[in-house]
């Protein structure tokens, strides 16, 4: 559906995007992840035809975005970062204008506009001026504008930024629902969001792709260690002594020393060894009460940080060598 | 293109800008109608347009300064340029919308003609030629204002640039005769005498097309450098 081939974007000597290539299949929800300034928005802007790549090709549903922009752009619904809107129009007027801009036929326009207003939950405010509405509404209006032509592809740049938790949940639900009928690319720096919504993640750093995979695979790949959180009654600080013979423990960190005599530890273990049973038995034998004992899996956040850090180290090495 | 024209005209009259432009223009028309026509007991409606044309220099930027600068500043240009509409149709849409505002304003000036009809019979052909000439002059002014607006995201800079350019064109012929074709006001001044000045029309329309093309080039070019 979307084919990005050896795309580079250069501003003078500065390379914003450095020879990236990826492919997105129909019906996929893909997350574009990266630290601020990594090139997520630039990539999206090139896919939508807002800016032109310095080198490389981008094709949307078989149409090249620079050679056949009209056909390519007709397949895209774009929600830009910061939700720019025409504030002096009402919600309905704005959505109608977007339908006109996107060449929705007159016969379908009314029906499409009503549908997206319903879909994005804007019925109550449809006749209000956009400038008087809250950020949450504006986000949904922008989404409605992107959806009104019923595009095959939806491109959402930071769709949940600036929203309160309730609104974030609503927007995420909406994106998931839309994912059933659309191919979606969304950018975010909120990792949990991407792991919840997306089937595939593209991690970008300094204009380069450093990983493309499913969130689960990324977690697995970078997850060589498990962590156990333990809150235990340990006034004499003897936990380290007791557990030293348990196989697989790599590190024990005291995180918090509570006033009630309990201590919170994080125990790092190797690979897939589960030490909980043994740990429990040993503590029980010493009559130390366990208040909490749970494993925490590495999240996409850990995977992300690890990938970024690995990349940094590699760069340091090459710098050192040169 | 019709979608853009409709939205732009609507925007002018949903915000105070349209009313400020039309209001200021007609207020100045009232002054010059009194000074140039009514004061002399004349029926020559077209006489006030010599002065009114100079007013256009100062109020055109009100209309044009926001055309592209605001879209760029607010970010709505992303909505425009990622739509399947071509840059040419966007530019022409905005240009035509502005011309429509000018036409609405010109229709407003017919009120003064109505007053004259109350007292006698003004020469209608001359009036029509004058209004036509005024429209052609507005086209050049708007196309340049639009071009200035495409250069920056700061509306004030776009407005000042537009006004400065028009003022310079007033004085250019005083420097050297070579610059005579750049004096848009002098070109317009032939119309109120009832003359359909072909050479002037061609020159003014050529400049209009030139500025429209420049605007398209600027916006097209920004796609690869922004």
PDB file of N, CA and C in Angstrom, chain B residues 151-211:
ATOM      1  N   UNK B 151       5.620  34.836   0.525  1.00  0.00           N
ATOM      2  CA  UNK B 151       7.054  34.870   0.845  1.00  0.00           C
ATOM      3  C   UNK B 151       7.348  34.704   2.330  1.00  0.00           C
ATOM      4  N   UNK B 152       6.372  34.987   3.159  1.00  0.00           N
ATOM      5  CA  UNK B 152       6.639  35.031   4.592  1.00  0.00           C
ATOM      6  C   UNK B 152       5.470  34.471   5.389  1.00  0.00           C
ATOM      7  N   UNK B 153       5.744  34.139   6.659  1.00  0.00           N
ATOM      8  CA  UNK B 153       4.620  33.717   7.489  1.00  0.00           C
ATOM      9  C   UNK B 153       4.160  34.868   8.383  1.00  0.00           C
ATOM     10  N   UNK B 154       4.836  36.015   8.216  1.00  0.00           N
ATOM     11  CA  UNK B 154       4.476  37.178   9.004  1.00  0.00           C
ATOM     12  C   UNK B 154       3.588  38.109   8.177  1.00  0.00           C
ATOM     13  N   UNK B 155       2.341  38.232   8.599  1.00  0.00           N
ATOM     14  CA  UNK B 155       1.376  39.029   7.840  1.00  0.00           C
ATOM     15  C   UNK B 155       1.791  40.494   7.735  1.00  0.00           C
ATOM     16  N   UNK B 156       2.373  40.998   8.818  1.00  0.00           N
ATOM     17  CA  UNK B 156       2.760  42.415   8.831  1.00  0.00           C
ATOM     18  C   UNK B 156       3.823  42.667   7.749  1.00  0.00           C
ATOM     19  N   UNK B 157       4.814  41.766   7.702  1.00  0.00           N
ATOM     20  CA  UNK B 157       5.862  41.932   6.690  1.00  0.00           C
ATOM     21  C   UNK B 157       5.238  41.890   5.289  1.00  0.00           C
ATOM     22  N   UNK B 158       4.328  40.939   5.084  1.00  0.00           N
ATOM     23  CA  UNK B 158       3.671  40.815   3.778  1.00  0.00           C
ATOM     24  C   UNK B 158       2.927  42.107   3.433  1.00  0.00           C
ATOM     25  N   UNK B 159       2.224  42.664   4.436  1.00  0.00           N
ATOM     26  CA  UNK B 159       1.442  43.879   4.217  1.00  0.00           C
ATOM     27  C   UNK B 159       2.329  45.073   3.901  1.00  0.00           C
ATOM     28  N   UNK B 160       3.393  45.236   4.690  1.00  0.00           N
ATOM     29  CA  UNK B 160       4.291  46.383   4.499  1.00  0.00           C
ATOM     30  C   UNK B 160       4.991  46.281   3.142  1.00  0.00           C
ATOM     31  N   UNK B 161       5.397  45.072   2.797  1.00  0.00           N
ATOM     32  CA  UNK B 161       6.068  44.841   1.516  1.00  0.00           C
ATOM     33  C   UNK B 161       5.144  45.241   0.353  1.00  0.00           C
ATOM     34  N   UNK B 162       3.891  44.853   0.478  1.00  0.00           N
ATOM     35  CA  UNK B 162       2.914  45.156  -0.578  1.00  0.00           C
ATOM     36  C   UNK B 162       2.739  46.668  -0.722  1.00  0.00           C
ATOM     37  N   UNK B 163       2.535  47.332   0.424  1.00  0.00           N
ATOM     38  CA  UNK B 163       2.307  48.771   0.389  1.00  0.00           C
ATOM     39  C   UNK B 163       3.540  49.497  -0.152  1.00  0.00           C
ATOM     40  N   UNK B 164       4.713  49.075   0.308  1.00  0.00           N
ATOM     41  CA  UNK B 164       5.958  49.708  -0.124  1.00  0.00           C
ATOM     42  C   UNK B 164       6.108  49.580  -1.641  1.00  0.00           C
ATOM     43  N   UNK B 165       5.792  48.403  -2.163  1.00  0.00           N
ATOM     44  CA  UNK B 165       5.931  48.176  -3.604  1.00  0.00           C
ATOM     45  C   UNK B 165       5.015  49.129  -4.388  1.00  0.00           C
ATOM     46  N   UNK B 166       3.764  49.271  -3.929  1.00  0.00           N
ATOM     47  CA  UNK B 166       2.825  50.133  -4.642  1.00  0.00           C
ATOM     48  C   UNK B 166       3.293  51.593  -4.594  1.00  0.00           C
ATOM     49  N   UNK B 167       3.777  52.012  -3.423  1.00  0.00           N
ATOM     50  CA  UNK B 167       4.227  53.408  -3.298  1.00  0.00           C
ATOM     51  C   UNK B 167       5.421  53.656  -4.234  1.00  0.00           C
ATOM     52  N   UNK B 168       6.313  52.659  -4.291  1.00  0.00           N
ATOM     53  CA  UNK B 168       7.466  52.800  -5.191  1.00  0.00           C
ATOM     54  C   UNK B 168       6.987  52.939  -6.643  1.00  0.00           C
ATOM     55  N   UNK B 169       5.981  52.140  -7.015  1.00  0.00           N
ATOM     56  CA  UNK B 169       5.515  52.217  -8.410  1.00  0.00           C
ATOM     57  C   UNK B 169       4.913  53.592  -8.738  1.00  0.00           C
ATOM     58  N   UNK B 170       4.396  54.290  -7.721  1.00  0.00           N
ATOM     59  CA  UNK B 170       3.897  55.652  -7.964  1.00  0.00           C
ATOM     60  C   UNK B 170       5.011  56.563  -8.479  1.00  0.00           C
ATOM     61  N   UNK B 171       6.161  56.429  -7.779  1.00  0.00           N
ATOM     62  CA  UNK B 171       7.218  57.412  -8.013  1.00  0.00           C
ATOM     63  C   UNK B 171       8.213  57.012  -9.093  1.00  0.00           C
ATOM     64  N   UNK B 172       8.128  55.757  -9.528  1.00  0.00           N
ATOM     65  CA  UNK B 172       9.102  55.279 -10.513  1.00  0.00           C
ATOM     66  C   UNK B 172       9.198  56.152 -11.767  1.00  0.00           C
ATOM     67  N   UNK B 173       8.065  56.561 -12.378  1.00  0.00           N
ATOM     68  CA  UNK B 173       8.173  57.358 -13.606  1.00  0.00           C
ATOM     69  C   UNK B 173       8.892  58.682 -13.389  1.00  0.00           C
ATOM     70  N   UNK B 174       8.878  59.185 -12.129  1.00  0.00           N
ATOM     71  CA  UNK B 174       9.585  60.439 -11.846  1.00  0.00           C
ATOM     72  C   UNK B 174      11.097  60.262 -11.938  1.00  0.00           C
ATOM     73  N   UNK B 175      11.554  59.035 -11.700  1.00  0.00           N
ATOM     74  CA  UNK B 175      12.994  58.782 -11.747  1.00  0.00           C
ATOM     75  C   UNK B 175      13.451  58.734 -13.199  1.00  0.00           C
ATOM     76  N   UNK B 176      12.784  57.931 -13.991  1.00  0.00           N
ATOM     77  CA  UNK B 176      13.155  57.811 -15.398  1.00  0.00           C
ATOM     78  C   UNK B 176      11.950  57.333 -16.206  1.00  0.00           C
ATOM     79  N   UNK B 177      11.872  57.769 -17.426  1.00  0.00           N
ATOM     80  CA  UNK B 177      10.750  57.384 -18.293  1.00  0.00           C
ATOM     81  C   UNK B 177      10.681  55.876 -18.526  1.00  0.00           C
ATOM     82  N   UNK B 178      11.858  55.229 -18.444  1.00  0.00           N
ATOM     83  CA  UNK B 178      11.923  53.773 -18.677  1.00  0.00           C
ATOM     84  C   UNK B 178      10.950  53.036 -17.746  1.00  0.00           C
ATOM     85  N   UNK B 179      10.779  53.614 -16.565  1.00  0.00           N
ATOM     86  CA  UNK B 179       9.954  52.921 -15.576  1.00  0.00           C
ATOM     87  C   UNK B 179       8.459  53.194 -15.731  1.00  0.00           C
ATOM     88  N   UNK B 180       8.104  53.958 -16.742  1.00  0.00           N
ATOM     89  CA  UNK B 180       6.691  54.324 -16.926  1.00  0.00           C
ATOM     90  C   UNK B 180       5.744  53.117 -16.907  1.00  0.00           C
ATOM     91  N   UNK B 181       6.114  51.979 -17.540  1.00  0.00           N
ATOM     92  CA  UNK B 181       5.177  50.838 -17.522  1.00  0.00           C
ATOM     93  C   UNK B 181       4.904  50.295 -16.130  1.00  0.00           C
ATOM     94  N   UNK B 182       5.721  50.678 -15.147  1.00  0.00           N
ATOM     95  CA  UNK B 182       5.524  50.152 -13.793  1.00  0.00           C
ATOM     96  C   UNK B 182       4.590  51.022 -12.966  1.00  0.00           C
ATOM     97  N   UNK B 183       4.205  52.166 -13.529  1.00  0.00           N
ATOM     98  CA  UNK B 183       3.317  53.027 -12.765  1.00  0.00           C
ATOM     99  C   UNK B 183       1.869  52.604 -13.012  1.00  0.00           C
ATOM    100  N   UNK B 184       1.407  51.726 -12.141  1.00  0.00           N
ATOM    101  CA  UNK B 184       0.072  51.164 -12.332  1.00  0.00           C
ATOM    102  C   UNK B 184      -1.004  52.240 -12.234  1.00  0.00           C
ATOM    103  N   UNK B 185      -0.793  53.181 -11.303  1.00  0.00           N
ATOM    104  CA  UNK B 185      -1.782  54.245 -11.102  1.00  0.00           C
ATOM    105  C   UNK B 185      -1.927  55.087 -12.381  1.00  0.00           C
ATOM    106  N   UNK B 186      -0.791  55.452 -12.986  1.00  0.00           N
ATOM    107  CA  UNK B 186      -0.839  56.243 -14.219  1.00  0.00           C
ATOM    108  C   UNK B 186      -1.579  55.497 -15.321  1.00  0.00           C
ATOM    109  N   UNK B 187      -1.370  54.165 -15.338  1.00  0.00           N
ATOM    110  CA  UNK B 187      -2.057  53.374 -16.355  1.00  0.00           C
ATOM    111  C   UNK B 187      -3.560  53.408 -16.137  1.00  0.00           C
ATOM    112  N   UNK B 188      -3.938  53.295 -14.856  1.00  0.00           N
ATOM    113  CA  UNK B 188      -5.367  53.306 -14.555  1.00  0.00           C
ATOM    114  C   UNK B 188      -5.996  54.650 -14.908  1.00  0.00           C
ATOM    115  N   UNK B 189      -5.220  55.726 -14.715  1.00  0.00           N
ATOM    116  CA  UNK B 189      -5.769  57.068 -14.887  1.00  0.00           C
ATOM    117  C   UNK B 189      -6.351  57.340 -16.272  1.00  0.00           C
ATOM    118  N   UNK B 190      -6.058  56.460 -17.227  1.00  0.00           N
ATOM    119  CA  UNK B 190      -6.635  56.665 -18.569  1.00  0.00           C
ATOM    120  C   UNK B 190      -8.108  56.250 -18.617  1.00  0.00           C
ATOM    121  N   UNK B 191      -8.475  55.293 -17.734  1.00  0.00           N
ATOM    122  CA  UNK B 191      -9.832  54.741 -17.818  1.00  0.00           C
ATOM    123  C   UNK B 191     -10.941  55.733 -17.464  1.00  0.00           C
ATOM    124  N   UNK B 192     -10.780  56.564 -16.403  1.00  0.00           N
ATOM    125  CA  UNK B 192     -11.884  57.464 -16.057  1.00  0.00           C
ATOM    126  C   UNK B 192     -12.206  58.490 -17.149  1.00  0.00           C
ATOM    127  N   UNK B 193     -11.325  58.610 -18.151  1.00  0.00           N
ATOM    128  CA  UNK B 193     -11.686  59.520 -19.251  1.00  0.00           C
ATOM    129  C   UNK B 193     -12.566  58.797 -20.269  1.00  0.00           C
ATOM    130  N   UNK B 194     -12.871  57.534 -19.969  1.00  0.00           N
ATOM    131  CA  UNK B 194     -13.777  56.784 -20.840  1.00  0.00           C
ATOM    132  C   UNK B 194     -13.048  55.998 -21.909  1.00  0.00           C
ATOM    133  N   UNK B 195     -11.714  55.975 -21.794  1.00  0.00           N
ATOM    134  CA  UNK B 195     -10.903  55.320 -22.818  1.00  0.00           C
ATOM    135  C   UNK B 195     -10.657  53.852 -22.449  1.00  0.00           C
ATOM    136  N   UNK B 196     -10.957  52.948 -23.389  1.00  0.00           N
ATOM    137  CA  UNK B 196     -10.574  51.556 -23.147  1.00  0.00           C
ATOM    138  C   UNK B 196      -9.132  51.417 -23.648  1.00  0.00           C
ATOM    139  N   UNK B 197      -8.201  51.586 -22.712  1.00  0.00           N
ATOM    140  CA  UNK B 197      -6.793  51.654 -23.096  1.00  0.00           C
ATOM    141  C   UNK B 197      -6.216  50.242 -23.223  1.00  0.00           C
ATOM    142  N   UNK B 198      -6.167  49.772 -24.463  1.00  0.00           N
ATOM    143  CA  UNK B 198      -5.744  48.387 -24.719  1.00  0.00           C
ATOM    144  C   UNK B 198      -4.326  48.132 -24.208  1.00  0.00           C
ATOM    145  N   UNK B 199      -3.419  49.060 -24.511  1.00  0.00           N
ATOM    146  CA  UNK B 199      -2.018  48.871 -24.118  1.00  0.00           C
ATOM    147  C   UNK B 199      -1.916  48.722 -22.595  1.00  0.00           C
ATOM    148  N   UNK B 200      -2.662  49.564 -21.888  1.00  0.00           N
ATOM    149  CA  UNK B 200      -2.634  49.531 -20.428  1.00  0.00           C
ATOM    150  C   UNK B 200      -3.246  48.221 -19.910  1.00  0.00           C
ATOM    151  N   UNK B 201      -4.352  47.808 -20.555  1.00  0.00           N
ATOM    152  CA  UNK B 201      -4.994  46.557 -20.111  1.00  0.00           C
ATOM    153  C   UNK B 201      -4.000  45.408 -20.254  1.00  0.00           C
ATOM    154  N   UNK B 202      -3.350  45.355 -21.431  1.00  0.00           N
ATOM    155  CA  UNK B 202      -2.404  44.263 -21.682  1.00  0.00           C
ATOM    156  C   UNK B 202      -1.276  44.282 -20.646  1.00  0.00           C
ATOM    157  N   UNK B 203      -0.750  45.478 -20.386  1.00  0.00           N
ATOM    158  CA  UNK B 203       0.350  45.584 -19.418  1.00  0.00           C
ATOM    159  C   UNK B 203      -0.101  45.126 -18.033  1.00  0.00           C
ATOM    160  N   UNK B 204      -1.251  45.630 -17.595  1.00  0.00           N
ATOM    161  CA  UNK B 204      -1.726  45.290 -16.236  1.00  0.00           C
ATOM    162  C   UNK B 204      -2.022  43.797 -16.109  1.00  0.00           C
ATOM    163  N   UNK B 205      -2.666  43.244 -17.150  1.00  0.00           N
ATOM    164  CA  UNK B 205      -2.974  41.806 -17.094  1.00  0.00           C
ATOM    165  C   UNK B 205      -1.685  40.977 -17.123  1.00  0.00           C
ATOM    166  N   UNK B 206      -0.714  41.445 -17.910  1.00  0.00           N
ATOM    167  CA  UNK B 206       0.563  40.718 -17.967  1.00  0.00           C
ATOM    168  C   UNK B 206       1.224  40.684 -16.593  1.00  0.00           C
ATOM    169  N   UNK B 207       1.218  41.846 -15.930  1.00  0.00           N
ATOM    170  CA  UNK B 207       1.804  41.892 -14.581  1.00  0.00           C
ATOM    171  C   UNK B 207       1.053  40.963 -13.628  1.00  0.00           C
ATOM    172  N   UNK B 208      -0.275  40.944 -13.763  1.00  0.00           N
ATOM    173  CA  UNK B 208      -1.084  40.075 -12.900  1.00  0.00           C
ATOM    174  C   UNK B 208      -0.652  38.622 -13.085  1.00  0.00           C
ATOM    175  N   UNK B 209      -0.583  38.203 -14.358  1.00  0.00           N
ATOM    176  CA  UNK B 209      -0.198  36.808 -14.640  1.00  0.00           C
ATOM    177  C   UNK B 209       1.214  36.530 -14.108  1.00  0.00           C
ATOM    178  N   UNK B 210       2.086  37.517 -14.290  1.00  0.00           N
ATOM    179  CA  UNK B 210       3.468  37.374 -13.833  1.00  0.00           C
ATOM    180  C   UNK B 210       3.532  37.133 -12.319  1.00  0.00           C
ATOM    181  N   UNK B 211       2.767  37.933 -11.553  1.00  0.00           N
ATOM    182  CA  UNK B 211       2.799  37.771 -10.097  1.00  0.00           C
ATOM    183  C   UNK B 211       2.134  36.460  -9.661  1.00  0.00           C
TER     184      UNK B 211
END
